[in-house]
Amino acid sequence: MKRRLSVLQWMLAGVLAAHVLAPLFAQQSAQRPATPKPPARQALLAEAEAALAREDYAGAVQALRRFLAEEPDDAHAQFQLGYALTALGEREPARAAYERAVALKDDFAEAHLHLGLLLLDADPAAAVPHLARASALLTDAAQPRYLWGLALERSGQMEPAVARYREAIRLDDKNFDAHFALARVLLRTNQPAAAEVAFRAALERKPDAAAARLGLAESLITQGKLEAAVPELEAYLAAQPEDYDSRLQLAAVYLDLERWEAALAELDRVRAAGPSTARLHRLRAAAQIGLRQHAEAAASLERAAALEPDNARTYAQLGRVYLELRNFPAAERALRRALELDSQDTTALGDLAATLFLAGHYEAALAALDQLGERRRLAPGTWFLRAVCYDKLGRKPEALRAYEEFLARDDGSNPRETFQARQRARTLKRELERKR
């Protein structure tokens, strides 16, 4: 199964930082060292913490900056400033505040964790050391290891990411995010069987996770387990009915299973509500060919060609369908266009030779067969076509040699042509002998 899912939006699921930040912020606030402060500075801290509690982040920033102007080496205040600035979307000032906090207090686990989270999207490689440090400090916490794994994954370090995800699962086996992330990386690193196991584990923990359902389907398709992939794709599409790329993927699976009508039904759904794409029309044509609806298939491929006028494969398929319909002029036009776009397509060249032969253009058919012979070893049936072309053109010596070449190469799979070749070769021999 060579088709792959064209939509892998589930491959890099985002982190909802607020779910992690709020509880950790509360934790660090409770752990603030009870170092006595002058009353005015203590009042600024109280004002900042009250502002944070009511989510007045701009007010918190003002109070914290006034406090830090007097006490710039207070790591916890720097952390709180970073937190408030993050909430306001001021990423660079927040980064500077967090970096100042960890520089002042290297064992400040929450500051490392929040800094890693802040960097995770824009600069995951820079997030790695901070999330690693947070994990080393928070030895029993699964979430820092999961986030560390996510930073490694986004930095392209897949093997270490897998190890971190497995550690997170060991610490918290109920952690859906870690199971899902592990499955995602295993699939991305061409381990579909292991990915299948991990996706199933994720779905045990969150059965309604549509992204995990799609990932499971992908892992099954990659292993060639098409029948098993069908219900997973169907369940995913029940939850995400407007994912037209995945609906096209389901149709492609049906085509591989030769379930033509089911494929066409899915494609009709996309055609009715989704975008008109060349892939949609090519898949429709494949289903229609399976149902022997060649005229409809030709119309679908014409639509695909209009949308992708430089796709050689579409024109090659269109030429073959027109050949099946015995519309030789249309077949020749499509096949010549295919060869203009991809001159190395020997299948299209063979179809062109057959088209020209059936249309009675024997000189042109011979030229196409000559080109084909330069690129690949000719099948026995091709020698029969060459013999007939020579025969029709009255080139009897060449016709006899081609018939004899066909008979020498024939493996018995062309009994009708074999009979005709023998009969015609005898006749040509007699005619040529009489001329001597």
CSV table of C-alpha atoms in Angstrom, one decimal:
chain,number,residue,atom,x,y,z
A,1,MET,CA,0.0,0.0,0.0
A,2,LYS,CA,1.9,3.1,-1.2
A,3,ARG,CA,-0.8,5.7,-0.5
A,4,ARG,CA,-0.2,7.8,2.6
A,5,LEU,CA,-2.4,10.0,4.4
A,6,SER,CA,-2.1,13.5,3.0
A,7,VAL,CA,-3.3,15.2,6.2
A,8,LEU,CA,-1.1,14.5,9.3
A,9,GLN,CA,-2.2,17.4,11.4
A,10,TRP,CA,-2.3,15.1,14.4
A,11,MET,CA,1.4,14.4,14.0
A,12,LEU,CA,2.5,17.4,16.1
A,13,ALA,CA,-0.2,18.0,18.6
A,14,GLY,CA,0.3,21.3,20.5
A,15,VAL,CA,0.7,21.8,24.2
A,16,LEU,CA,-2.0,23.6,26.1
A,17,ALA,CA,0.4,25.5,28.3
A,18,ALA,CA,-2.3,26.9,30.6
A,19,HIS,CA,-3.1,23.4,31.8
A,20,VAL,CA,0.4,23.1,33.1
A,21,LEU,CA,1.3,26.7,34.0
A,22,ALA,CA,-1.5,27.5,36.4
A,23,PRO,CA,-1.0,24.7,38.9
A,24,LEU,CA,2.8,25.0,38.8
A,25,PHE,CA,2.5,28.8,39.3
A,26,ALA,CA,0.4,28.2,42.3
A,27,GLN,CA,3.0,25.7,43.6
A,28,GLN,CA,5.9,28.0,43.2
A,29,SER,CA,4.1,30.9,44.8
A,30,ALA,CA,3.5,28.7,47.9
A,31,GLN,CA,7.2,27.9,47.9
A,32,ARG,CA,8.5,31.5,47.9
A,33,PRO,CA,11.2,31.9,50.5
A,34,ALA,CA,9.9,33.8,53.5
A,35,THR,CA,12.7,36.4,53.4
A,36,PRO,CA,11.7,39.6,55.1
A,37,LYS,CA,11.2,42.5,52.7
A,38,PRO,CA,10.9,46.2,53.4
A,39,PRO,CA,7.2,47.1,53.8
A,40,ALA,CA,7.0,49.0,50.5
A,41,ARG,CA,8.5,46.1,48.5
A,42,GLN,CA,6.4,43.6,50.3
A,43,ALA,CA,3.4,45.6,49.4
A,44,LEU,CA,4.5,45.5,45.7
A,45,LEU,CA,4.7,41.7,45.9
A,46,ALA,CA,1.3,41.5,47.5
A,47,GLU,CA,-0.1,43.8,44.8
A,48,ALA,CA,1.5,41.6,42.0
A,49,GLU,CA,0.2,38.4,43.5
A,50,ALA,CA,-3.3,39.8,43.9
A,51,ALA,CA,-3.2,41.0,40.3
A,52,LEU,CA,-2.1,37.5,39.2
A,53,ALA,CA,-4.9,35.9,41.2
A,54,ARG,CA,-7.5,38.0,39.4
A,55,GLU,CA,-5.7,37.5,36.1
A,56,ASP,CA,-4.8,41.2,35.8
A,57,TYR,CA,-1.5,40.5,34.1
A,58,ALA,CA,-0.8,44.0,33.0
A,59,GLY,CA,-1.2,45.2,36.6
A,60,ALA,CA,1.0,42.4,37.8
A,61,VAL,CA,3.7,43.3,35.3
A,62,GLN,CA,3.7,46.9,36.5
A,63,ALA,CA,4.0,45.9,40.2
A,64,LEU,CA,6.7,43.3,39.5
A,65,ARG,CA,8.8,45.7,37.4
A,66,ARG,CA,8.7,48.3,40.2
A,67,PHE,CA,9.7,45.6,42.7
A,68,LEU,CA,12.5,44.3,40.4
A,69,ALA,CA,13.9,47.8,39.9
A,70,GLU,CA,14.8,47.6,43.6
A,71,GLU,CA,15.5,43.8,43.9
A,72,PRO,CA,16.6,42.5,40.4
A,73,ASP,CA,18.1,39.3,41.9
A,74,ASP,CA,14.8,37.9,43.2
A,75,ALA,CA,14.4,34.8,41.1
A,76,HIS,CA,10.8,34.2,42.1
A,77,ALA,CA,9.8,37.7,41.1
A,78,GLN,CA,11.5,37.3,37.8
A,79,PHE,CA,9.6,34.0,37.4
A,80,GLN,CA,6.3,35.8,38.2
A,81,LEU,CA,7.2,38.5,35.7
A,82,GLY,CA,7.8,35.9,33.0
A,83,TYR,CA,4.5,34.2,33.8
A,84,ALA,CA,2.5,37.5,33.5
A,85,LEU,CA,4.3,38.5,30.3
A,86,THR,CA,3.6,35.1,28.8
A,87,ALA,CA,-0.1,35.6,29.6
A,88,LEU,CA,0.1,38.9,27.8
A,89,GLY,CA,1.7,37.3,24.7
A,90,GLU,CA,5.0,39.2,25.2
A,91,ARG,CA,7.2,36.2,24.5
A,92,GLU,CA,10.7,37.8,24.2
A,93,PRO,CA,10.4,39.8,27.5
A,94,ALA,CA,9.0,36.7,29.1
A,95,ARG,CA,11.9,34.7,27.9
A,96,ALA,CA,14.3,37.2,29.3
A,97,ALA,CA,12.6,37.1,32.7
A,98,TYR,CA,12.6,33.3,32.8
A,99,GLU,CA,16.2,33.1,31.8
A,100,ARG,CA,17.1,35.6,34.5
A,101,ALA,CA,15.2,33.4,37.0
A,102,VAL,CA,17.1,30.2,36.1
A,103,ALA,CA,20.4,32.1,36.0
A,104,LEU,CA,19.7,33.3,39.6
A,105,LYS,CA,18.5,29.9,40.8
A,106,ASP,CA,19.5,26.9,38.7
A,107,ASP,CA,17.4,24.5,40.8
A,108,PHE,CA,14.2,26.4,40.1
A,109,ALA,CA,12.4,23.6,38.4
A,110,GLU,CA,9.2,25.5,37.6
A,111,ALA,CA,11.2,28.3,35.9
A,112,HIS,CA,13.0,25.8,33.7
A,113,LEU,CA,9.7,24.1,32.9
A,114,HIS,CA,7.9,27.4,32.0
A,115,LEU,CA,10.9,28.6,29.9
A,116,GLY,CA,10.9,25.3,28.1
A,117,LEU,CA,7.2,25.6,27.4
A,118,LEU,CA,7.6,29.1,26.1
A,119,LEU,CA,10.4,28.0,23.7
A,120,LEU,CA,8.7,24.8,22.6
A,121,ASP,CA,6.9,26.2,19.5
A,122,ALA,CA,9.3,28.7,18.2
A,123,ASP,CA,12.7,27.2,19.3
A,124,PRO,CA,12.3,23.6,20.4
A,125,ALA,CA,16.0,22.9,20.4
A,126,ALA,CA,16.5,25.7,22.9
A,127,ALA,CA,13.7,24.3,25.0
A,128,VAL,CA,15.4,20.9,25.3
A,129,PRO,CA,18.0,21.7,28.1
A,130,HIS,CA,15.5,23.5,30.2
A,131,LEU,CA,12.9,20.7,30.0
A,132,ALA,CA,15.7,18.2,30.7
A,133,ARG,CA,16.7,20.2,33.8
A,134,ALA,CA,13.1,20.4,35.0
A,135,SER,CA,12.8,16.7,34.6
A,136,ALA,CA,15.9,16.1,36.6
A,137,LEU,CA,14.6,18.3,39.4
A,138,LEU,CA,11.0,16.9,39.3
A,139,THR,CA,12.0,13.3,39.4
A,140,ASP,CA,8.5,11.8,40.0
A,141,ALA,CA,6.6,14.0,37.5
A,142,ALA,CA,5.6,12.6,34.1
A,143,GLN,CA,4.6,15.9,32.4
A,144,PRO,CA,8.1,17.4,32.3
A,145,ARG,CA,9.4,14.2,30.6
A,146,TYR,CA,6.6,14.3,28.1
A,147,LEU,CA,7.4,17.9,27.3
A,148,TRP,CA,11.1,17.1,27.1
A,149,GLY,CA,10.2,14.4,24.6
A,150,LEU,CA,8.1,16.8,22.6
A,151,ALA,CA,10.9,19.3,22.4
A,152,LEU,CA,13.3,16.5,21.2
A,153,GLU,CA,10.7,15.4,18.6
A,154,ARG,CA,10.3,18.8,17.3
A,155,SER,CA,14.0,19.2,17.1
A,156,GLY,CA,14.2,16.1,14.9
A,157,GLN,CA,15.8,13.9,17.7
A,158,MET,CA,13.4,11.0,17.4
A,159,GLU,CA,15.2,8.2,19.3
A,160,PRO,CA,15.7,10.3,22.5
A,161,ALA,CA,12.1,11.5,22.2
A,162,VAL,CA,10.9,7.9,22.3
A,163,ALA,CA,12.9,7.3,25.4
A,164,ARG,CA,11.5,10.4,27.2
A,165,TYR,CA,7.9,9.4,26.2
A,166,ARG,CA,8.4,5.9,27.6
A,167,GLU,CA,9.8,7.4,30.8
A,168,ALA,CA,6.7,9.6,31.1
A,169,ILE,CA,4.4,6.6,30.6
A,170,ARG,CA,6.4,4.6,33.3
A,171,LEU,CA,5.7,7.5,35.7
A,172,ASP,CA,2.1,7.9,34.7
A,173,ASP,CA,0.6,5.1,32.6
A,174,LYS,CA,-2.7,7.0,32.3
A,175,ASN,CA,-1.1,9.9,30.5
A,176,PHE,CA,-2.9,9.9,27.1
A,177,ASP,CA,-0.6,12.6,25.7
A,178,ALA,CA,2.5,10.5,26.3
A,179,HIS,CA,1.0,7.4,24.7
A,180,PHE,CA,-0.2,9.4,21.7
A,181,ALA,CA,3.1,11.1,21.2
A,182,LEU,CA,5.0,7.8,21.5
A,183,ALA,CA,2.7,6.3,18.8
A,184,ARG,CA,3.2,9.4,16.6
A,185,VAL,CA,7.0,9.2,16.7
A,186,LEU,CA,7.0,5.4,16.1
A,187,LEU,CA,4.9,5.9,13.0
A,188,ARG,CA,7.1,8.7,11.8
A,189,THR,CA,10.2,6.6,12.2
A,190,ASN,CA,8.8,3.7,10.1
A,191,GLN,CA,7.8,1.4,13.0
A,192,PRO,CA,4.1,0.9,12.2
A,193,ALA,CA,3.6,-2.3,14.1
A,194,ALA,CA,4.9,-0.7,17.4
A,195,ALA,CA,2.9,2.5,16.5
A,196,GLU,CA,-0.2,0.4,16.2
A,197,VAL,CA,0.3,-0.9,19.8
A,198,ALA,CA,0.9,2.6,21.1
A,199,PHE,CA,-2.1,4.1,19.3
A,200,ARG,CA,-4.3,1.3,20.8
A,201,ALA,CA,-2.9,2.1,24.3
A,202,ALA,CA,-3.7,5.8,23.7
A,203,LEU,CA,-7.3,5.0,22.7
A,204,GLU,CA,-7.8,2.8,25.7
A,205,ARG,CA,-7.1,5.9,27.8
A,206,LYS,CA,-9.2,8.2,25.6
A,207,PRO,CA,-11.5,6.3,23.3
A,208,ASP,CA,-13.0,9.5,21.7
A,209,ALA,CA,-9.5,10.8,20.6
A,210,ALA,CA,-10.1,11.3,16.9
A,211,ALA,CA,-6.4,12.0,16.2
A,212,ALA,CA,-5.4,8.7,17.8
A,213,ARG,CA,-8.0,6.9,15.8
A,214,LEU,CA,-6.6,8.4,12.6
A,215,GLY,CA,-3.1,7.5,13.6
A,216,LEU,CA,-4.1,3.9,14.3
A,217,ALA,CA,-5.7,3.8,10.8
A,218,GLU,CA,-2.4,5.1,9.3
A,219,SER,CA,-0.3,2.5,11.1
A,220,LEU,CA,-2.6,-0.3,9.9
A,221,ILE,CA,-2.5,1.0,6.3
A,222,THR,CA,1.3,1.2,6.4
A,223,GLN,CA,1.4,-2.5,7.4
A,224,GLY,CA,-1.0,-3.4,4.6
A,225,LYS,CA,-3.8,-4.3,7.1
A,226,LEU,CA,-6.4,-2.6,4.9
A,227,GLU,CA,-9.5,-4.4,6.2
A,228,ALA,CA,-8.6,-3.5,9.8
A,229,ALA,CA,-8.0,0.1,8.8
A,230,VAL,CA,-11.5,0.6,7.3
A,231,PRO,CA,-13.5,0.7,10.6
A,232,GLU,CA,-10.9,3.0,12.2
A,233,LEU,CA,-11.1,5.4,9.3
A,234,GLU,CA,-14.9,5.2,9.4
A,235,ALA,CA,-14.9,5.9,13.1
A,236,TYR,CA,-12.6,8.8,12.7
A,237,LEU,CA,-14.7,10.3,9.9
A,238,ALA,CA,-17.8,9.9,12.0
A,239,ALA,CA,-16.2,12.3,14.5
A,240,GLN,CA,-14.5,14.5,11.8
A,241,PRO,CA,-16.8,14.4,8.8
A,242,GLU,CA,-15.3,17.4,7.0
A,243,ASP,CA,-11.8,15.9,6.9
A,244,TYR,CA,-12.0,15.4,3.1
A,245,ASP,CA,-8.4,14.3,2.8
A,246,SER,CA,-9.0,11.4,5.1
A,247,ARG,CA,-12.3,10.6,3.3
A,248,LEU,CA,-10.2,10.4,0.1
A,249,GLN,CA,-7.9,8.1,1.9
A,250,LEU,CA,-10.8,5.8,2.9
A,251,ALA,CA,-11.9,5.8,-0.7
A,252,ALA,CA,-8.3,4.8,-1.7
A,253,VAL,CA,-8.3,1.9,0.7
A,254,TYR,CA,-11.7,0.8,-0.7
A,255,LEU,CA,-10.1,0.9,-4.2
A,256,ASP,CA,-7.2,-1.3,-3.1
A,257,LEU,CA,-9.7,-3.7,-1.7
A,258,GLU,CA,-11.6,-3.5,-5.0
A,259,ARG,CA,-14.7,-2.3,-3.3
A,260,TRP,CA,-15.6,0.0,-6.2
A,261,GLU,CA,-19.1,1.0,-5.1
A,262,ALA,CA,-18.0,1.9,-1.6
A,263,ALA,CA,-15.2,3.9,-2.9
A,264,LEU,CA,-17.4,5.8,-5.3
A,265,ALA,CA,-19.9,6.5,-2.5
A,266,GLU,CA,-17.2,8.1,-0.4
A,267,LEU,CA,-15.9,10.1,-3.4
A,268,ASP,CA,-19.5,11.3,-4.1
A,269,ARG,CA,-19.6,12.7,-0.5
A,270,VAL,CA,-16.4,14.6,-1.1
A,271,ARG,CA,-17.6,15.8,-4.5
A,272,ALA,CA,-20.9,17.1,-3.0
A,273,ALA,CA,-19.4,19.0,-0.1
A,274,GLY,CA,-15.6,19.2,-0.4
A,275,PRO,CA,-13.1,20.8,-2.7
A,276,SER,CA,-12.8,19.8,-6.3
A,277,THR,CA,-9.3,18.4,-6.6
A,278,ALA,CA,-7.4,16.4,-9.2
A,279,ARG,CA,-6.9,13.6,-6.7
A,280,LEU,CA,-10.7,13.4,-6.2
A,281,HIS,CA,-11.3,13.0,-9.9
A,282,ARG,CA,-8.5,10.5,-10.4
A,283,LEU,CA,-9.8,8.3,-7.6
A,284,ARG,CA,-13.3,8.6,-9.1
A,285,ALA,CA,-11.9,7.4,-12.4
A,286,ALA,CA,-10.3,4.4,-10.7
A,287,ALA,CA,-13.6,3.4,-9.1
A,288,GLN,CA,-15.4,3.9,-12.4
A,289,ILE,CA,-12.9,1.8,-14.3
A,290,GLY,CA,-13.4,-0.9,-11.7
A,291,LEU,CA,-17.1,-0.7,-12.4
A,292,ARG,CA,-16.4,-0.8,-16.2
A,293,GLN,CA,-17.8,2.8,-16.5
A,294,HIS,CA,-15.2,3.9,-19.0
A,295,ALA,CA,-17.0,6.9,-20.4
A,296,GLU,CA,-17.6,8.3,-16.9
A,297,ALA,CA,-13.9,7.6,-16.1
A,298,ALA,CA,-12.8,9.5,-19.1
A,299,ALA,CA,-14.9,12.5,-17.9
A,300,SER,CA,-13.4,12.3,-14.4
A,301,LEU,CA,-9.8,12.2,-15.8
A,302,GLU,CA,-10.5,15.2,-18.1
A,303,ARG,CA,-11.5,17.1,-15.0
A,304,ALA,CA,-8.3,16.0,-13.2
A,305,ALA,CA,-6.3,17.1,-16.2
A,306,ALA,CA,-7.9,20.5,-16.3
A,307,LEU,CA,-7.0,21.0,-12.6
A,308,GLU,CA,-3.4,19.6,-13.0
A,309,PRO,CA,-2.5,20.2,-16.7
A,310,ASP,CA,1.1,19.1,-16.1
A,311,ASN,CA,0.4,15.7,-14.5
A,312,ALA,CA,1.8,13.1,-16.9
A,313,ARG,CA,0.2,10.2,-15.1
A,314,THR,CA,-3.3,11.7,-15.5
A,315,TYR,CA,-2.9,11.9,-19.3
A,316,ALA,CA,-1.5,8.4,-19.4
A,317,GLN,CA,-4.5,7.1,-17.6
A,318,LEU,CA,-6.8,9.1,-19.8
A,319,GLY,CA,-5.2,7.8,-22.9
A,320,ARG,CA,-5.7,4.2,-21.7
A,321,VAL,CA,-9.3,4.8,-21.0
A,322,TYR,CA,-9.9,6.3,-24.4
A,323,LEU,CA,-8.1,3.3,-25.9
A,324,GLU,CA,-10.5,1.1,-24.0
A,325,LEU,CA,-13.4,3.1,-25.5
A,326,ARG,CA,-11.7,2.8,-29.0
A,327,ASN,CA,-11.7,6.5,-29.3
A,328,PHE,CA,-8.3,6.5,-31.0
A,329,PRO,CA,-7.8,10.2,-31.8
A,330,ALA,CA,-8.6,11.2,-28.2
A,331,ALA,CA,-6.3,8.4,-26.9
A,332,GLU,CA,-3.5,9.5,-29.1
A,333,ARG,CA,-3.8,13.1,-28.0
A,334,ALA,CA,-3.8,12.2,-24.3
A,335,LEU,CA,-0.8,9.8,-24.7
A,336,ARG,CA,1.3,12.2,-26.7
A,337,ARG,CA,0.7,14.8,-24.0
A,338,ALA,CA,1.7,12.3,-21.3
A,339,LEU,CA,4.9,11.6,-23.2
A,340,GLU,CA,5.6,15.3,-23.6
A,341,LEU,CA,5.5,15.6,-19.8
A,342,ASP,CA,7.3,12.4,-19.1
A,343,SER,CA,9.3,11.0,-22.0
A,344,GLN,CA,10.5,8.0,-19.9
A,345,ASP,CA,7.0,6.6,-19.4
A,346,THR,CA,7.3,3.3,-21.3
A,347,THR,CA,3.8,2.2,-20.3
A,348,ALA,CA,2.3,5.3,-22.0
A,349,LEU,CA,4.6,4.7,-25.0
A,350,GLY,CA,3.4,1.1,-25.3
A,351,ASP,CA,-0.2,2.3,-25.1
A,352,LEU,CA,0.5,4.9,-27.9
A,353,ALA,CA,1.9,2.2,-30.1
A,354,ALA,CA,-1.2,0.1,-29.5
A,355,THR,CA,-3.4,3.1,-30.2
A,356,LEU,CA,-1.7,3.9,-33.5
A,357,PHE,CA,-1.8,0.2,-34.5
A,358,LEU,CA,-5.5,-0.1,-33.9
A,359,ALA,CA,-6.1,3.2,-35.7
A,360,GLY,CA,-4.4,1.9,-38.7
A,361,HIS,CA,-1.4,4.3,-38.5
A,362,TYR,CA,1.2,1.5,-39.1
A,363,GLU,CA,4.2,3.7,-39.9
A,364,ALA,CA,3.7,5.7,-36.7
A,365,ALA,CA,3.0,2.6,-34.7
A,366,LEU,CA,6.3,1.1,-35.9
A,367,ALA,CA,8.2,4.3,-34.9
A,368,ALA,CA,6.6,4.1,-31.4
A,369,LEU,CA,7.6,0.4,-31.2
A,370,ASP,CA,11.2,1.3,-32.2
A,371,GLN,CA,11.4,3.8,-29.4
A,372,LEU,CA,9.9,1.3,-27.0
A,373,GLY,CA,12.5,-1.3,-28.0
A,374,GLU,CA,15.3,1.1,-27.3
A,375,ARG,CA,14.1,1.5,-23.7
A,376,ARG,CA,13.0,-2.0,-22.6
A,377,ARG,CA,12.9,-5.6,-23.8
A,378,LEU,CA,9.8,-6.0,-25.9
A,379,ALA,CA,7.2,-8.5,-24.9
A,380,PRO,CA,6.4,-11.3,-27.4
A,381,GLY,CA,3.0,-9.7,-28.2
A,382,THR,CA,4.8,-6.5,-29.3
A,383,TRP,CA,6.7,-8.5,-32.0
A,384,PHE,CA,3.3,-9.6,-33.3
A,385,LEU,CA,2.2,-6.0,-33.6
A,386,ARG,CA,5.4,-5.1,-35.4
A,387,ALA,CA,4.8,-8.1,-37.8
A,388,VAL,CA,1.3,-7.0,-38.6
A,389,CYS,CA,2.4,-3.4,-39.2
A,390,TYR,CA,5.0,-4.6,-41.7
A,391,ASP,CA,2.5,-6.9,-43.3
A,392,LYS,CA,-0.1,-4.1,-43.7
A,393,LEU,CA,2.5,-1.9,-45.3
A,394,GLY,CA,3.5,-4.6,-47.7
A,395,ARG,CA,7.0,-5.0,-46.3
A,396,LYS,CA,6.9,-8.7,-46.5
A,397,PRO,CA,10.5,-9.7,-45.6
A,398,GLU,CA,10.4,-7.6,-42.4
A,399,ALA,CA,6.9,-9.0,-41.6
A,400,LEU,CA,8.2,-12.6,-41.9
A,401,ARG,CA,11.2,-11.9,-39.7
A,402,ALA,CA,8.9,-10.3,-37.1
A,403,TYR,CA,6.4,-13.2,-37.2
A,404,GLU,CA,9.3,-15.6,-36.7
A,405,GLU,CA,10.7,-13.5,-33.8
A,406,PHE,CA,7.3,-13.5,-32.2
A,407,LEU,CA,6.9,-17.3,-32.6
A,408,ALA,CA,10.4,-17.8,-31.2
A,409,ARG,CA,9.7,-15.7,-28.1
A,410,ASP,CA,6.0,-16.8,-27.5
A,411,ASP,CA,5.4,-18.5,-24.2
A,412,GLY,CA,2.0,-19.9,-25.2
A,413,SER,CA,0.0,-17.1,-23.5
A,414,ASN,CA,-1.2,-15.7,-26.9
A,415,PRO,CA,-2.8,-18.7,-28.6
A,416,ARG,CA,-4.8,-16.7,-31.1
A,417,GLU,CA,-1.9,-14.6,-32.2
A,418,THR,CA,0.3,-17.7,-32.3
A,419,PHE,CA,-2.1,-19.4,-34.7
A,420,GLN,CA,-2.3,-16.3,-36.9
A,421,ALA,CA,1.5,-15.8,-36.9
A,422,ARG,CA,2.1,-19.4,-38.0
A,423,GLN,CA,-0.4,-19.2,-40.8
A,424,ARG,CA,0.8,-15.8,-42.0
A,425,ALA,CA,4.5,-16.8,-41.8
A,426,ARG,CA,3.8,-19.9,-44.0
A,427,THR,CA,2.0,-17.7,-46.6
A,428,LEU,CA,4.7,-15.1,-46.6
A,429,LYS,CA,7.4,-17.7,-47.1
A,430,ARG,CA,5.6,-19.1,-50.1
A,431,GLU,CA,5.1,-15.7,-51.6
A,432,LEU,CA,8.7,-14.7,-51.1
A,433,GLU,CA,10.0,-18.0,-52.5
A,434,ARG,CA,7.9,-17.5,-55.7
A,435,LYS,CA,9.5,-14.2,-56.2
A,436,ARG,CA,13.0,-15.6,-56.2
